Short mmCIF file of C-alpha atoms and ligand atoms in Angstrom, two decimals:
data_model
loop_
_atom_site.label_atom_id
_atom_site.label_comp_id
_atom_site.label_asym_id
_atom_site.label_seq_id
_atom_site.Cartn_x
_atom_site.Cartn_y
_atom_site.Cartn_z
CA UNK A 28 -59.15 -75.89 -129.37
CA UNK A 29 -59.74 -75.29 -133.08
CA UNK A 30 -57.80 -77.06 -135.83
CA UNK A 31 -57.95 -75.80 -139.43
CA UNK A 32 -56.21 -77.33 -142.45
CA UNK A 33 -56.05 -76.68 -146.17
CA UNK A 34 -54.27 -77.61 -149.39
CA UNK A 35 -53.48 -81.28 -148.90
CA UNK A 36 -54.74 -82.68 -152.18
CA UNK A 37 -53.83 -82.63 -155.87
CA UNK A 38 -55.81 -83.30 -159.07
CA UNK A 39 -54.52 -86.88 -158.80
CA UNK A 40 -55.91 -87.73 -155.38
CA UNK A 41 -56.61 -87.15 -151.69
CA UNK A 42 -59.21 -84.77 -150.31
CA UNK A 43 -58.72 -82.42 -147.38
CA UNK A 44 -62.01 -83.63 -145.82
CA UNK A 45 -60.62 -87.20 -145.76
CA UNK A 46 -57.50 -85.98 -144.03
CA UNK A 47 -59.71 -84.27 -141.44
CA UNK A 48 -61.42 -87.61 -140.76
CA UNK A 49 -57.96 -89.11 -140.15
CA UNK A 50 -57.23 -86.34 -137.65
CA UNK A 51 -60.61 -86.92 -135.96
CA UNK A 52 -59.92 -90.66 -135.75
CA UNK A 53 -56.32 -90.45 -134.54
CA UNK A 54 -56.01 -87.35 -132.40
CA UNK A 55 -57.33 -88.84 -129.15
CA UNK A 56 -59.63 -85.91 -128.40
CA UNK A 57 -63.40 -85.51 -128.69
CA UNK A 58 -65.03 -83.58 -131.47
CA UNK A 59 -66.99 -80.57 -130.26
CA UNK A 60 -69.80 -79.69 -132.69
CA UNK A 61 -69.61 -80.64 -136.35
CA UNK A 62 -66.44 -80.40 -138.41
CA UNK A 63 -66.73 -77.55 -140.89
CA UNK A 64 -66.21 -77.65 -144.63
CA UNK A 65 -65.65 -74.06 -145.72
CA UNK A 66 -65.59 -73.09 -149.39
CA UNK A 67 -63.52 -70.04 -150.31
CA UNK A 68 -63.21 -67.76 -153.34
CA UNK A 69 -64.23 -69.97 -156.27
CA UNK A 70 -62.16 -67.85 -158.69
CA UNK A 71 -58.79 -68.53 -157.07
CA UNK A 72 -56.40 -70.02 -159.64
CA UNK A 73 -54.54 -72.23 -157.11
CA UNK A 74 -57.58 -74.28 -156.21
CA UNK A 75 -57.52 -77.99 -156.99
CA UNK A 76 -61.28 -78.46 -157.24
CA UNK A 77 -63.79 -76.63 -155.07
CA UNK A 78 -61.48 -74.43 -152.94
CA UNK A 79 -62.41 -76.08 -149.66
CA UNK A 80 -60.72 -75.67 -146.27
CA UNK A 81 -61.58 -77.53 -143.05
CA UNK A 82 -61.98 -76.53 -139.42
CA UNK A 83 -62.93 -78.62 -136.37
CA UNK A 84 -63.06 -78.04 -132.64
CA UNK A 85 -61.53 -80.61 -130.28
CA UNK A 86 -61.44 -81.07 -126.50
CA UNK A 87 -62.80 -83.31 -123.76
CA UNK A 88 -66.48 -83.58 -124.64
CA UNK A 89 -69.10 -82.57 -122.09
CA UNK A 90 -72.86 -81.98 -122.27
CA UNK A 91 -74.83 -83.83 -124.90
CA UNK A 92 -73.47 -85.91 -127.74
CA UNK A 93 -74.85 -87.17 -131.04
CA UNK A 94 -73.54 -89.51 -133.66
CA UNK A 95 -72.34 -87.65 -136.74
CA UNK A 96 -70.24 -90.25 -138.49
CA UNK A 97 -68.42 -93.55 -138.57
CA UNK A 98 -64.74 -94.31 -138.97
CA UNK A 99 -63.98 -97.94 -139.76
CA UNK A 100 -67.09 -99.14 -137.95
CA UNK A 101 -66.58 -96.92 -134.90
CA UNK A 102 -69.19 -94.23 -134.21
CA UNK A 103 -67.96 -90.63 -134.21
CA UNK A 104 -69.74 -88.44 -131.67
CA UNK A 105 -70.05 -84.66 -131.64
CA UNK A 106 -70.30 -83.11 -128.17
CA UNK A 107 -72.17 -79.94 -127.36
CA UNK A 108 -69.50 -78.59 -125.00
CA UNK A 109 -65.90 -79.02 -123.98
CA UNK A 110 -63.57 -78.82 -121.06
CA UNK A 111 -60.40 -78.11 -122.98
CA UNK A 112 -56.89 -79.05 -122.17
CA UNK A 113 -53.45 -79.13 -123.76
CA UNK A 114 -51.46 -76.58 -125.68
CA UNK A 115 -51.94 -75.35 -129.25
CA UNK A 116 -48.27 -76.15 -129.96
CA UNK A 117 -48.63 -79.76 -128.85
CA UNK A 118 -51.78 -80.23 -130.93
CA UNK A 119 -50.24 -78.51 -133.97
CA UNK A 120 -47.32 -80.98 -133.74
CA UNK A 121 -49.68 -83.95 -133.65
CA UNK A 122 -51.81 -82.71 -136.56
CA UNK A 123 -48.70 -81.89 -138.55
CA UNK A 124 -47.47 -85.50 -138.21
CA UNK A 125 -50.75 -86.82 -139.65
CA UNK A 126 -50.84 -84.24 -142.46
CA UNK A 127 -47.14 -84.77 -143.24
CA UNK A 128 -47.72 -88.51 -143.52
CA UNK A 129 -50.80 -88.29 -145.72
CA UNK A 130 -50.83 -85.20 -147.91
CA UNK A 131 -50.50 -85.62 -151.66
CA UNK A 132 -47.01 -84.72 -152.90
CA UNK A 133 -47.45 -82.39 -155.86
CA UNK A 134 -45.86 -79.11 -157.03
CA UNK A 135 -49.14 -77.29 -156.39
CA UNK A 136 -49.91 -78.81 -152.97
CA UNK A 137 -48.80 -76.62 -150.07
CA UNK A 138 -50.48 -77.68 -146.82
CA UNK A 139 -51.18 -75.25 -144.00
CA UNK A 140 -52.28 -76.07 -140.43
CA UNK A 141 -53.55 -73.57 -137.87
CA UNK A 142 -54.39 -74.44 -134.26
CA UNK A 143 -56.01 -71.82 -132.06
CA UNK A 144 -57.78 -71.53 -128.73
CA UNK A 145 -60.31 -69.17 -130.30
CA UNK A 146 -61.74 -68.48 -133.71
CA UNK A 147 -60.38 -65.71 -135.92
CA UNK A 148 -62.45 -62.58 -136.67
CA UNK A 149 -65.03 -62.90 -139.47
CA UNK A 150 -63.53 -60.25 -141.74
CA UNK A 151 -60.75 -62.65 -142.78
CA UNK A 152 -63.32 -65.15 -144.09
CA UNK A 153 -65.17 -62.36 -145.92
CA UNK A 154 -61.96 -61.21 -147.59
CA UNK A 155 -60.99 -64.77 -148.56
CA UNK A 156 -64.29 -65.06 -150.45
CA UNK A 157 -63.83 -61.76 -152.26
CA UNK A 158 -60.26 -61.54 -153.43
CA UNK A 159 -56.85 -63.15 -153.65
CA UNK A 160 -55.07 -62.94 -150.30
CA UNK A 161 -51.38 -63.11 -149.46
CA UNK A 162 -49.82 -65.60 -147.07
CA UNK A 163 -48.43 -62.64 -145.05
CA UNK A 164 -52.02 -61.58 -144.28
CA UNK A 165 -52.70 -65.04 -142.84
CA UNK A 166 -49.46 -64.98 -140.82
CA UNK A 167 -50.31 -61.57 -139.48
CA UNK A 168 -53.70 -62.68 -138.12
CA UNK A 169 -52.21 -65.96 -136.79
CA UNK A 170 -49.65 -63.92 -134.81
CA UNK A 171 -52.24 -61.39 -133.64
CA UNK A 172 -54.42 -64.16 -132.19
CA UNK A 173 -51.44 -66.09 -130.82
CA UNK A 174 -52.30 -69.29 -132.74
CA UNK A 175 -49.87 -72.09 -133.63
CA UNK A 176 -49.21 -73.07 -137.22
CA UNK A 177 -47.32 -75.55 -139.35
CA UNK A 178 -46.70 -75.52 -143.08
CA UNK A 179 -45.36 -77.69 -145.90
CA UNK A 180 -44.08 -76.53 -149.30
CA UNK A 181 -44.70 -72.81 -149.66
CA UNK A 182 -47.41 -72.95 -146.97
CA UNK A 183 -50.11 -71.33 -149.11
CA UNK A 184 -52.63 -73.53 -147.32
CA UNK A 185 -52.29 -71.20 -144.30
CA UNK A 186 -54.55 -68.75 -146.15
CA UNK A 187 -57.40 -71.23 -146.49
CA UNK A 188 -56.85 -72.64 -142.99
CA UNK A 189 -57.02 -69.12 -141.47
CA UNK A 190 -60.15 -68.36 -143.51
CA UNK A 191 -61.85 -71.56 -142.28
CA UNK A 192 -60.86 -70.52 -138.74
CA UNK A 193 -62.68 -67.18 -139.37
CA UNK A 194 -66.01 -68.63 -140.51
CA UNK A 195 -68.77 -67.79 -138.04
CA UNK A 196 -71.72 -69.63 -139.56
CA UNK A 197 -74.73 -67.46 -140.34
CA UNK A 198 -76.39 -69.15 -143.28
CA UNK A 199 -75.25 -72.78 -143.39
CA UNK A 200 -76.04 -76.18 -144.84
CA UNK A 201 -74.81 -79.71 -144.15
CA UNK A 202 -73.12 -82.40 -146.16
CA UNK A 203 -72.73 -86.08 -145.45
CA UNK A 204 -69.56 -87.37 -147.11
CA UNK A 205 -68.98 -91.09 -147.48
CA UNK A 206 -65.49 -92.34 -148.34
CA UNK A 207 -64.52 -95.32 -150.38
CA UNK A 208 -61.33 -97.26 -149.72
CA UNK A 209 -61.95 -99.87 -152.31
CA UNK A 210 -62.38 -97.81 -155.45
CA UNK A 211 -65.78 -99.42 -156.10
CA UNK A 212 -68.19 -97.29 -158.06
CA UNK A 213 -71.68 -98.41 -158.95
CA UNK A 214 -72.86 -98.31 -162.56
CA UNK A 215 -74.96 -95.38 -163.76
CA UNK A 216 -78.34 -97.03 -163.14
CA UNK A 217 -77.39 -97.88 -159.58
CA UNK A 218 -76.00 -94.35 -159.07
CA UNK A 219 -79.30 -92.84 -160.22
CA UNK A 220 -81.25 -95.16 -157.91
CA UNK A 221 -79.19 -94.10 -154.88
CA UNK A 222 -79.28 -90.42 -155.86
CA UNK A 223 -83.08 -90.45 -156.28
CA UNK A 224 -83.45 -92.10 -152.90
CA UNK A 225 -81.20 -89.40 -151.34
CA UNK A 226 -83.28 -86.77 -153.11
CA UNK A 227 -86.46 -88.10 -151.49
CA UNK A 228 -85.13 -87.40 -147.97
CA UNK A 229 -86.55 -84.11 -146.58
CA UNK A 230 -84.10 -81.20 -146.67
CA UNK A 231 -81.69 -82.69 -149.24
CA UNK A 232 -80.82 -80.70 -152.35
CA UNK A 233 -78.67 -81.01 -155.49
CA UNK A 234 -78.75 -84.83 -155.36
CA UNK A 235 -79.90 -85.42 -158.93
CA UNK A 236 -80.12 -83.52 -162.17
CA UNK A 237 -83.19 -85.26 -163.57
CA UNK A 238 -83.19 -83.22 -166.75
CA UNK A 239 -79.73 -84.46 -167.71
CA UNK A 240 -80.04 -87.82 -165.94
CA UNK A 241 -77.03 -87.17 -163.67
CA UNK A 242 -76.52 -88.49 -160.15
CA UNK A 243 -74.84 -85.47 -158.60
CA UNK A 244 -74.03 -87.08 -155.25
CA UNK A 245 -71.19 -89.04 -156.87
CA UNK A 246 -68.16 -86.78 -157.46
CA UNK A 247 -65.00 -87.29 -159.47
CA UNK A 248 -63.62 -90.81 -158.95
CA UNK A 249 -60.07 -89.49 -158.34
CA UNK A 250 -60.68 -88.67 -154.68
CA UNK A 251 -61.46 -90.80 -151.63
CA UNK A 252 -64.97 -89.28 -151.60
CA UNK A 253 -67.50 -91.86 -152.72
CA UNK A 254 -70.57 -89.70 -152.36
CA UNK A 255 -71.77 -86.45 -150.85
CA UNK A 256 -75.37 -85.75 -149.84
CA UNK A 257 -76.30 -82.15 -149.14
CA UNK A 258 -79.10 -80.93 -146.93
CA UNK A 259 -80.45 -77.87 -145.21
CA UNK A 260 -81.20 -80.09 -142.17
CA UNK A 261 -78.57 -81.85 -140.08
CA UNK A 262 -81.16 -84.30 -138.67
CA UNK A 263 -82.06 -85.59 -142.12
CA UNK A 264 -78.44 -86.60 -142.68
CA UNK A 265 -78.07 -88.16 -139.23
CA UNK A 266 -81.12 -90.27 -140.00
CA UNK A 267 -79.70 -91.56 -143.27
CA UNK A 268 -76.27 -92.60 -141.99
CA UNK A 269 -77.59 -96.02 -141.00
CA UNK A 270 -79.60 -96.79 -144.17
CA UNK A 271 -76.68 -95.68 -146.32
CA UNK A 272 -74.35 -97.88 -144.31
CA UNK A 273 -76.62 -100.86 -144.86
CA UNK A 274 -76.97 -100.19 -148.57
CA UNK A 275 -73.36 -99.38 -149.24
CA UNK A 276 -71.55 -101.43 -146.66
CA UNK A 277 -69.32 -103.16 -149.19
CA UNK A 278 -68.14 -99.82 -150.58
CA UNK A 279 -67.76 -97.48 -147.62
CA UNK A 280 -66.60 -97.68 -144.07
CA UNK A 281 -66.29 -94.03 -143.32
CA UNK A 282 -68.93 -91.27 -143.20
CA UNK A 283 -68.95 -87.81 -141.70
CA UNK A 284 -71.45 -84.97 -141.53
CA UNK A 285 -70.00 -81.49 -142.02
CA UNK A 286 -71.44 -78.08 -141.39
CA UNK A 287 -70.79 -76.04 -144.54
CA UNK A 288 -71.15 -72.65 -146.17
CA UNK A 289 -72.20 -74.39 -149.40
CA UNK A 290 -75.33 -73.06 -151.12
CA UNK A 291 -75.28 -69.89 -149.00
CA UNK A 292 -74.29 -67.31 -151.64
CA UNK A 293 -71.73 -66.08 -149.09
CA UNK A 294 -69.35 -65.37 -151.97
CA UNK A 295 -71.78 -62.87 -153.52
CA UNK A 296 -71.28 -59.18 -152.79
CA UNK A 297 -74.58 -57.46 -153.41
CA UNK A 298 -74.43 -54.19 -155.37
CA UNK A 299 -70.70 -53.51 -155.08
CA UNK A 300 -69.41 -50.02 -155.80
CA UNK A 301 -66.78 -51.23 -158.21
CA UNK A 302 -66.03 -54.52 -159.94
CA UNK A 303 -62.72 -56.12 -159.04
CA UNK A 304 -61.04 -59.07 -160.65
CA UNK A 305 -61.83 -62.45 -158.95
CA UNK A 306 -64.84 -61.14 -157.01
CA UNK A 307 -68.37 -62.58 -157.21
CA UNK A 308 -71.31 -60.21 -157.02
CA UNK A 309 -74.93 -59.47 -157.79
CA UNK A 310 -75.97 -56.28 -159.56
CA UNK A 311 -78.89 -54.85 -161.47
CA UNK A 312 -78.10 -53.90 -165.06
CA UNK A 313 -79.90 -52.86 -168.22
CA UNK A 314 -79.08 -54.87 -171.32
CA UNK A 315 -77.52 -52.58 -173.91
CA UNK A 316 -76.59 -54.95 -176.74
CA UNK A 317 -78.21 -58.01 -178.26
CA UNK A 318 -76.40 -61.19 -177.02
CA UNK A 319 -73.97 -62.67 -179.53
CA UNK A 320 -72.39 -66.10 -179.70
CA UNK A 321 -68.67 -66.77 -180.02
CA UNK A 322 -67.00 -70.02 -181.00
CA UNK A 323 -67.45 -72.72 -178.39
CA UNK A 324 -71.08 -71.88 -177.65
CA UNK A 325 -70.42 -68.98 -175.25
CA UNK A 326 -72.78 -65.97 -175.34
CA UNK A 327 -71.86 -62.36 -174.50
CA UNK A 328 -73.79 -59.11 -174.21
CA UNK A 329 -73.20 -55.60 -172.93
CA UNK A 330 -75.17 -54.10 -170.07
CA UNK A 331 -75.28 -50.72 -168.36
CA UNK A 332 -74.52 -50.81 -164.65
CA UNK A 333 -73.81 -47.75 -162.51
CA UNK A 334 -73.62 -45.68 -165.70
CA UNK A 335 -70.86 -47.90 -167.13
CA UNK A 336 -70.90 -50.58 -169.81
CA UNK A 337 -69.99 -54.05 -168.56
CA UNK A 338 -69.72 -57.34 -170.43
CA UNK A 339 -71.79 -60.31 -169.25
CA UNK A 340 -71.33 -63.90 -170.42
CA UNK A 341 -73.12 -67.23 -170.28
CA UNK A 342 -70.52 -69.87 -171.02
CA UNK A 343 -71.23 -73.20 -172.63
CA UNK A 344 -71.57 -75.26 -169.39
CA UNK A 345 -74.31 -72.89 -168.21
CA UNK A 346 -76.87 -74.97 -170.16
CA UNK A 347 -80.45 -73.74 -169.80
CA UNK A 348 -79.29 -70.42 -168.36
CA UNK A 349 -77.45 -69.79 -171.63
CA UNK A 350 -80.62 -70.53 -173.61
CA UNK A 351 -82.47 -67.79 -171.70
CA UNK A 352 -79.48 -65.42 -171.74
CA UNK A 353 -79.33 -65.49 -175.54
CA UNK A 354 -82.94 -64.28 -175.68
CA UNK A 355 -82.24 -61.10 -173.69
CA UNK A 356 -82.87 -57.85 -175.55
CA UNK A 357 -81.84 -54.22 -175.24
CA UNK A 358 -83.68 -52.50 -172.40
CA UNK A 359 -84.30 -55.64 -170.29
CA UNK A 360 -83.62 -55.11 -166.58
CA UNK A 361 -81.81 -58.03 -165.01
CA UNK A 362 -80.18 -58.87 -161.68
CA UNK A 363 -77.07 -60.85 -162.56
CA UNK A 364 -75.20 -63.10 -160.09
CA UNK A 365 -71.74 -64.08 -161.24
CA UNK A 366 -68.00 -63.98 -160.92
CA UNK A 367 -65.96 -61.19 -162.41
CA UNK A 368 -62.81 -62.24 -164.17
CA UNK A 369 -60.77 -60.52 -166.91
CA UNK A 370 -63.42 -57.79 -167.37
CA UNK A 371 -66.27 -60.29 -167.93
CA UNK A 372 -69.11 -61.11 -165.54
CA UNK A 373 -69.60 -64.88 -165.81
CA UNK A 374 -73.27 -65.44 -164.98
CA UNK A 375 -74.23 -68.12 -162.40
CA UNK A 376 -77.87 -67.14 -162.10
CA UNK A 377 -80.07 -64.20 -163.02
CA UNK A 378 -83.41 -62.70 -162.21
CA UNK A 379 -85.13 -61.07 -165.16
CA UNK A 380 -86.93 -58.17 -163.50
CA UNK A 381 -88.62 -56.56 -166.51
CA UNK A 382 -88.59 -57.30 -170.21
CA UNK A 383 -88.45 -54.37 -172.60
CA UNK A 384 -91.21 -54.02 -175.15
CA UNK A 385 -90.20 -54.01 -178.76
CA UNK A 386 -92.61 -52.78 -181.44
CA UNK A 387 -92.33 -53.70 -185.08
CA UNK A 388 -93.78 -51.70 -187.92
CA UNK A 389 -96.42 -53.61 -189.74
CA UNK A 390 -98.41 -52.32 -192.67
CA UNK A 391 -101.49 -53.90 -191.23
CA UNK A 392 -104.72 -54.03 -193.26
CA UNK A 393 -106.89 -51.26 -194.67
CA UNK A 394 -109.60 -50.33 -192.21
CA UNK A 395 -112.11 -49.77 -195.06
CA UNK A 396 -111.74 -52.75 -197.38
CA UNK A 397 -109.17 -54.98 -195.56
CA UNK A 398 -106.71 -54.72 -198.46
CA UNK A 399 -102.95 -54.76 -197.97
CA UNK A 400 -101.09 -51.53 -197.26
CA UNK A 401 -98.09 -50.01 -199.03
CA UNK A 402 -95.97 -46.93 -198.41
CA UNK A 403 -97.21 -43.66 -199.89
CA UNK A 404 -93.95 -41.78 -199.24
CA UNK A 405 -94.35 -38.65 -197.08
CA UNK A 406 -98.15 -38.93 -197.10
CA UNK A 407 -98.02 -42.16 -195.04
CA UNK A 408 -99.53 -45.41 -196.27
CA UNK A 409 -101.99 -46.31 -199.00
CA UNK A 410 -104.36 -49.28 -199.46
CA UNK A 411 -103.39 -51.28 -202.51
CA UNK A 412 -107.05 -52.19 -203.26
CA UNK A 413 -109.18 -49.13 -202.56
CA UNK A 414 -106.51 -46.39 -202.56
CA UNK A 415 -107.41 -45.05 -199.07
CA UNK A 416 -104.46 -43.00 -197.71
CA UNK A 417 -103.52 -42.88 -194.01
CA UNK A 418 -100.80 -40.91 -192.25
CA UNK A 419 -99.34 -43.70 -190.10
CA UNK A 420 -98.26 -47.31 -190.06
CA UNK A 421 -99.58 -49.78 -187.51
CA UNK A 422 -97.16 -51.23 -184.97
CA UNK A 423 -97.38 -54.49 -183.13
CA UNK A 424 -95.47 -55.73 -180.07
CA UNK A 425 -92.90 -58.41 -180.83
CA UNK A 426 -93.57 -61.57 -178.82
CA UNK A 427 -90.63 -62.31 -176.45
CA UNK A 428 -89.35 -65.81 -176.05
CA UNK A 429 -88.62 -65.22 -172.35
CA UNK A 430 -90.48 -64.52 -169.10
CA UNK A 431 -89.51 -62.47 -166.04
CA UNK A 432 -88.20 -64.71 -163.23
CA UNK A 433 -85.18 -66.68 -162.08
CA UNK A 434 -82.77 -68.65 -164.25
CA UNK A 435 -79.71 -70.62 -163.13
CA UNK A 436 -77.01 -72.96 -164.42
CA UNK A 437 -77.71 -76.72 -164.17
CA UNK A 438 -76.90 -78.19 -160.75
CA UNK A 439 -73.93 -80.07 -162.24
CA UNK A 440 -72.27 -76.76 -163.25
CA UNK A 441 -73.22 -74.84 -160.12
CA UNK A 442 -70.53 -73.44 -157.82
CA UNK A 443 -70.51 -75.07 -154.37
CA UNK A 444 -71.23 -71.70 -152.78
CA UNK A 445 -74.08 -70.72 -155.11
CA UNK A 446 -77.52 -70.86 -153.57
CA UNK A 447 -79.87 -72.89 -155.77
CA UNK A 448 -82.94 -70.86 -156.74
CA UNK A 449 -85.16 -73.50 -155.04
CA UNK A 450 -83.49 -72.74 -151.71
CA UNK A 451 -83.71 -68.96 -151.92
CA UNK A 452 -86.88 -68.68 -149.83
CA UNK A 453 -85.63 -71.24 -147.29
CA UNK A 454 -82.07 -70.00 -146.82
CA UNK A 455 -82.40 -66.24 -146.88
CA UNK A 456 -82.39 -64.82 -143.38
P1 LIG B 9 -60.39 -79.58 -152.66
O1 LIG B 9 -61.64 -78.78 -152.82
O2 LIG B 9 -60.35 -80.77 -153.53
O3 LIG B 9 -60.03 -79.86 -151.22
P2 LIG B 9 -59.20 -77.18 -153.28
O4 LIG B 9 -59.90 -76.82 -154.51
O5 LIG B 9 -59.65 -76.73 -151.94
O6 LIG B 9 -59.15 -78.71 -153.20
P3 LIG B 9 -56.56 -76.60 -152.52
O7 LIG B 9 -55.70 -77.73 -152.90
O8 LIG B 9 -56.98 -76.53 -151.09
O9 LIG B 9 -57.78 -76.61 -153.51
O10 LIG B 9 -55.86 -75.25 -152.93
C1 LIG B 9 -56.42 -73.99 -152.76
C2 LIG B 9 -55.33 -73.03 -152.32
O11 LIG B 9 -55.75 -71.70 -152.49
C3 LIG B 9 -54.96 -73.19 -150.85
O12 LIG B 9 -53.58 -73.08 -150.73
C4 LIG B 9 -55.62 -72.00 -150.18
O13 LIG B 9 -54.94 -71.57 -149.01
C5 LIG B 9 -55.55 -70.99 -151.28
N1 LIG B 9 -56.62 -69.99 -151.18
C6 LIG B 9 -57.92 -70.18 -150.88
N2 LIG B 9 -58.59 -69.01 -150.90
C7 LIG B 9 -57.68 -68.06 -151.23
C8 LIG B 9 -57.76 -66.65 -151.40
N3 LIG B 9 -58.89 -65.97 -151.26
N4 LIG B 9 -56.62 -66.00 -151.75
C9 LIG B 9 -55.46 -66.67 -151.93
N5 LIG B 9 -55.34 -68.01 -151.77
C10 LIG B 9 -56.42 -68.69 -151.43
#
């Protein structure tokens, strides 16, 4: 039996992953496989933070089991198989009691719960990454599959819950989330120490931003999440549960490993036929105007794509990417990755494929006496010293302050779904 939930938190508190740990701890069923943390369209205006929805499979565990977390000192096991029992309606009622008790009351918090005997088809997940969906679309697929559902407020969370139910992991990564009941946060030095240690574990990524001295594993303090360590390998996270527990035992009593679609680029549509508002895509374009800055440190340029002019932007938080973006020149060929909103492609990363050559006219020196050259009108150029006349100027190639290759926003500004350039060889299937 699969349980999916979404939209339980507000900017002031709670986190849907924490609520899922409550369900895991209280539901009286075994967890089958890892719980899943599924990020959806990052451009959706209703999102609280990272547009995450959760899905987990429950039943009576059979086959092999492994420890994937701890809830108040008690090990949480994930089983490889299940003999399932019970009805979706009964389980939806139980989950709804827990969600109803714990979700954050806020005008923009509208929880949705979906319970199903089978997963939903993958197209729903794909659509939820691409565009804004309507609640009716979620209800229609829920009815088609015969799933149970519960909702609070306007029930918008049913969209995210149905999308999480439709994720069939292809590319995937893992995240270990540790929760903090006590509100303790270490000081910056201690944070950096822990983050660097996490970074040294094989498979982990996005733990530190050394360039800006930021410990990325520690998120906003206004959620129950104390830290999140990401990895391409589940085993590496299993192996660090114990050492983290020992190090952080005064701060955390709850940890869970999730299977995620983070860092997969699943939100990117490669070479779309048209650009639609709220989509994320990658496309090859030729720069057609010199980048210009606007107030606030944002840079814009025009580019030709599919015979049309589009506007690309590197906004202020894009850091080093913006520094490279501003050095683009007319004629450069670039593959942009970004989200399209209000007729602007907001760049997340880019590959500079070729740089155009720009030649500048230089008088050069006289080939006979080495004297300086001046214009001789229609006749060409003349040497100021010896009077030698030539028909042409010399040209030299302007040195570019940029190299072909990959550029991306700093890890602290990266979308959860965006694949870091370092992982591109490892993750691409
Ligand atoms: P957090 O990451 O902290 O858990 P959040 O950023 O996931 O919070 P939510 O509070 O879950 O934000 O709100 C997101 C809302 O947007 C949910 O109601 C979800 O159903 C809805 N939603 C997600 N994807 C889409 C989509 N493609 N179209 C329309 N609504 C969507």
